[in-house]
Amino acid sequence: MITLKLAREGNYETVTLRLPTTPGEVGEVFATLDAATRYAGEVQITGVDSGVPSLAKHLKGADLTDPDAFDKLNRLSEKIDGMDERQRNIFSGALDAESVSSLDDALRISDSLEAYTFVPNVRSDEELGRYVAVAGQIHGDRRFPEEAWPYLDFTKIGVEYYAGHGGAYTPSGYVMRREAVQEQTQGTKSVFELYLLHGQIRYRLDLPAEEARLEAAKRSLGIEDFAQAAIYRTRCGMDPLASLLPMDCVSVEDANELARTIREMPDGDLLKYLAVLSVEQPADFPGALRLALELDDYERITEGAYEYGQSVLQRFGADEELISVIDGYMDFEQFGEDSMKEDGIRQTEFGLVRRLSSPFDGQTPVQQMF
């Protein structure tokens, strides 16, 4: 059973209504409010007693002008009456873990309690960390050796697990979506890990990700757009890329596009991208993404000065026969070194690289390599 306290907007006079109810009883309550307040403001829910701890804050904004509002409230009350204590605990946590903006949302969640996992008596990051360490093989996580427990930072373990799986803490335990667990334990090693926060909900998103996974992440966070969530931590899972990428101004969309672009790069292009990053040193993440998308404007040089001199001649129109004829009469190596300077080639730990559209500024001498 749900018991509501109702009041007219802007007034303190309240009337109690027990659910399930009838249209006649609703009419009597509205008439009582009218007589007590003499004010035509909308009727609002100001208090809820239901046996589901988090339900009150989610029902207080319910639109009671909806002609079906009390039918929906009756259905919700009947559903709660049919729940056992464990299901009520799951329902409470699921309401906090999801985005609830209407009675329809609350009813939808009440119909899908099997989509959630409940861990009793886990109410904080530290308690969750201890559970992860002690319980062992839960949801694909590896068991921590007992000898290591005295040295473990349980709070940090809990934070990491919470960030990766989302959910919500309740007075009775921890509730999370089962699909959030499955998504994060499937697939290949990620390029980026983004740790997202919306309200009290934290979520770790591994990238690249397909559209279905991105939509599931939004549902877990209770948002419609990733701009509504804060990115409070980032991690690049590829060395040495991690040391070259600026993570300022990162967004989920940009990170996913760059992760997908990097995943699809041939090995040679990845080395070229690393060389370009080390020279261009973009100021922020969008700049790094732009360089990846414009990678055709760069060339990674894998040859020495001698061969480069010959390739420059070919660029000017000389064929192999002509180059063979002048071989022995031309210092290809010196010509190659001079051409490298003119082309603005830069030396990096990933090889030589040049920009095709215009030479790099502030050249680093390359002759030290020869």
mmCIF file of C-alpha atoms in Angstrom, residues 2 50 52 54-55 58-59 71-84 86-100 102-116 175 177:
data_model
loop_
_atom_site.group_PDB
_atom_site.id
_atom_site.type_symbol
_atom_site.label_atom_id
_atom_site.label_comp_id
_atom_site.label_asym_id
_atom_site.label_seq_id
_atom_site.Cartn_x
_atom_site.Cartn_y
_atom_site.Cartn_z
ATOM 1 C CA ILE A 2 1.099 3.560 -0.756
ATOM 2 C CA SER A 50 5.366 2.990 0.708
ATOM 3 C CA VAL A 52 10.285 1.638 -0.831
ATOM 4 C CA SER A 54 13.570 6.096 -2.551
ATOM 5 C CA LEU A 55 10.044 6.215 -3.972
ATOM 6 C CA HIS A 58 10.614 10.220 -7.357
ATOM 7 C CA LEU A 59 6.845 10.615 -6.865
ATOM 8 C CA ASP A 71 -4.798 4.860 -12.340
ATOM 9 C CA LYS A 72 -0.981 4.643 -12.697
ATOM 10 C CA LEU A 73 -0.499 5.275 -8.979
ATOM 11 C CA ASN A 74 -2.991 2.495 -8.214
ATOM 12 C CA ARG A 75 -1.095 0.090 -10.478
ATOM 13 C CA LEU A 76 2.183 1.070 -8.821
ATOM 14 C CA SER A 77 0.700 0.485 -5.369
ATOM 15 C CA GLU A 78 -0.553 -2.939 -6.396
ATOM 16 C CA LYS A 79 2.843 -3.866 -7.778
ATOM 17 C CA ILE A 80 4.579 -2.845 -4.546
ATOM 18 C CA ASP A 81 2.034 -4.845 -2.524
ATOM 19 C CA GLY A 82 3.086 -7.890 -4.531
ATOM 20 C CA MET A 83 6.799 -7.414 -3.888
ATOM 21 C CA ASP A 84 8.779 -9.150 -1.176
ATOM 22 C CA ARG A 86 14.248 -8.084 -1.549
ATOM 23 C CA GLN A 87 12.251 -6.870 -4.553
ATOM 24 C CA ARG A 88 11.377 -3.632 -2.762
ATOM 25 C CA ASN A 89 15.069 -3.082 -2.054
ATOM 26 C CA ILE A 90 15.904 -3.681 -5.717
ATOM 27 C CA PHE A 91 13.101 -1.346 -6.800
ATOM 28 C CA SER A 92 14.377 1.381 -4.484
ATOM 29 C CA GLY A 93 17.921 1.140 -5.832
ATOM 30 C CA ALA A 94 16.798 0.845 -9.454
ATOM 31 C CA LEU A 95 14.782 4.062 -9.129
ATOM 32 C CA ASP A 96 17.944 5.868 -8.004
ATOM 33 C CA ALA A 97 20.119 4.209 -10.639
ATOM 34 C CA GLU A 98 17.833 5.153 -13.527
ATOM 35 C CA SER A 99 16.341 8.400 -14.835
ATOM 36 C CA VAL A 100 12.843 8.685 -13.376
ATOM 37 C CA SER A 102 7.315 10.309 -14.677
ATOM 38 C CA LEU A 103 4.974 7.680 -13.317
ATOM 39 C CA ASP A 104 5.504 5.755 -16.549
ATOM 40 C CA ASP A 105 9.231 5.505 -15.741
ATOM 41 C CA ALA A 106 8.508 4.174 -12.263
ATOM 42 C CA LEU A 107 6.068 1.598 -13.648
ATOM 43 C CA ARG A 108 8.527 0.521 -16.329
ATOM 44 C CA ILE A 109 11.225 -0.123 -13.721
ATOM 45 C CA SER A 110 8.801 -1.988 -11.465
ATOM 46 C CA ASP A 111 8.124 -4.342 -14.399
ATOM 47 C CA SER A 112 11.828 -5.101 -14.987
ATOM 48 C CA LEU A 113 13.316 -5.883 -11.570
ATOM 49 C CA GLU A 114 14.883 -9.044 -13.004
ATOM 50 C CA ALA A 115 17.239 -6.753 -14.981
ATOM 51 C CA TYR A 116 18.988 -5.724 -11.745
ATOM 52 C CA VAL A 175 21.775 -2.330 -6.862
ATOM 53 C CA ARG A 177 21.925 -3.245 -13.912
#
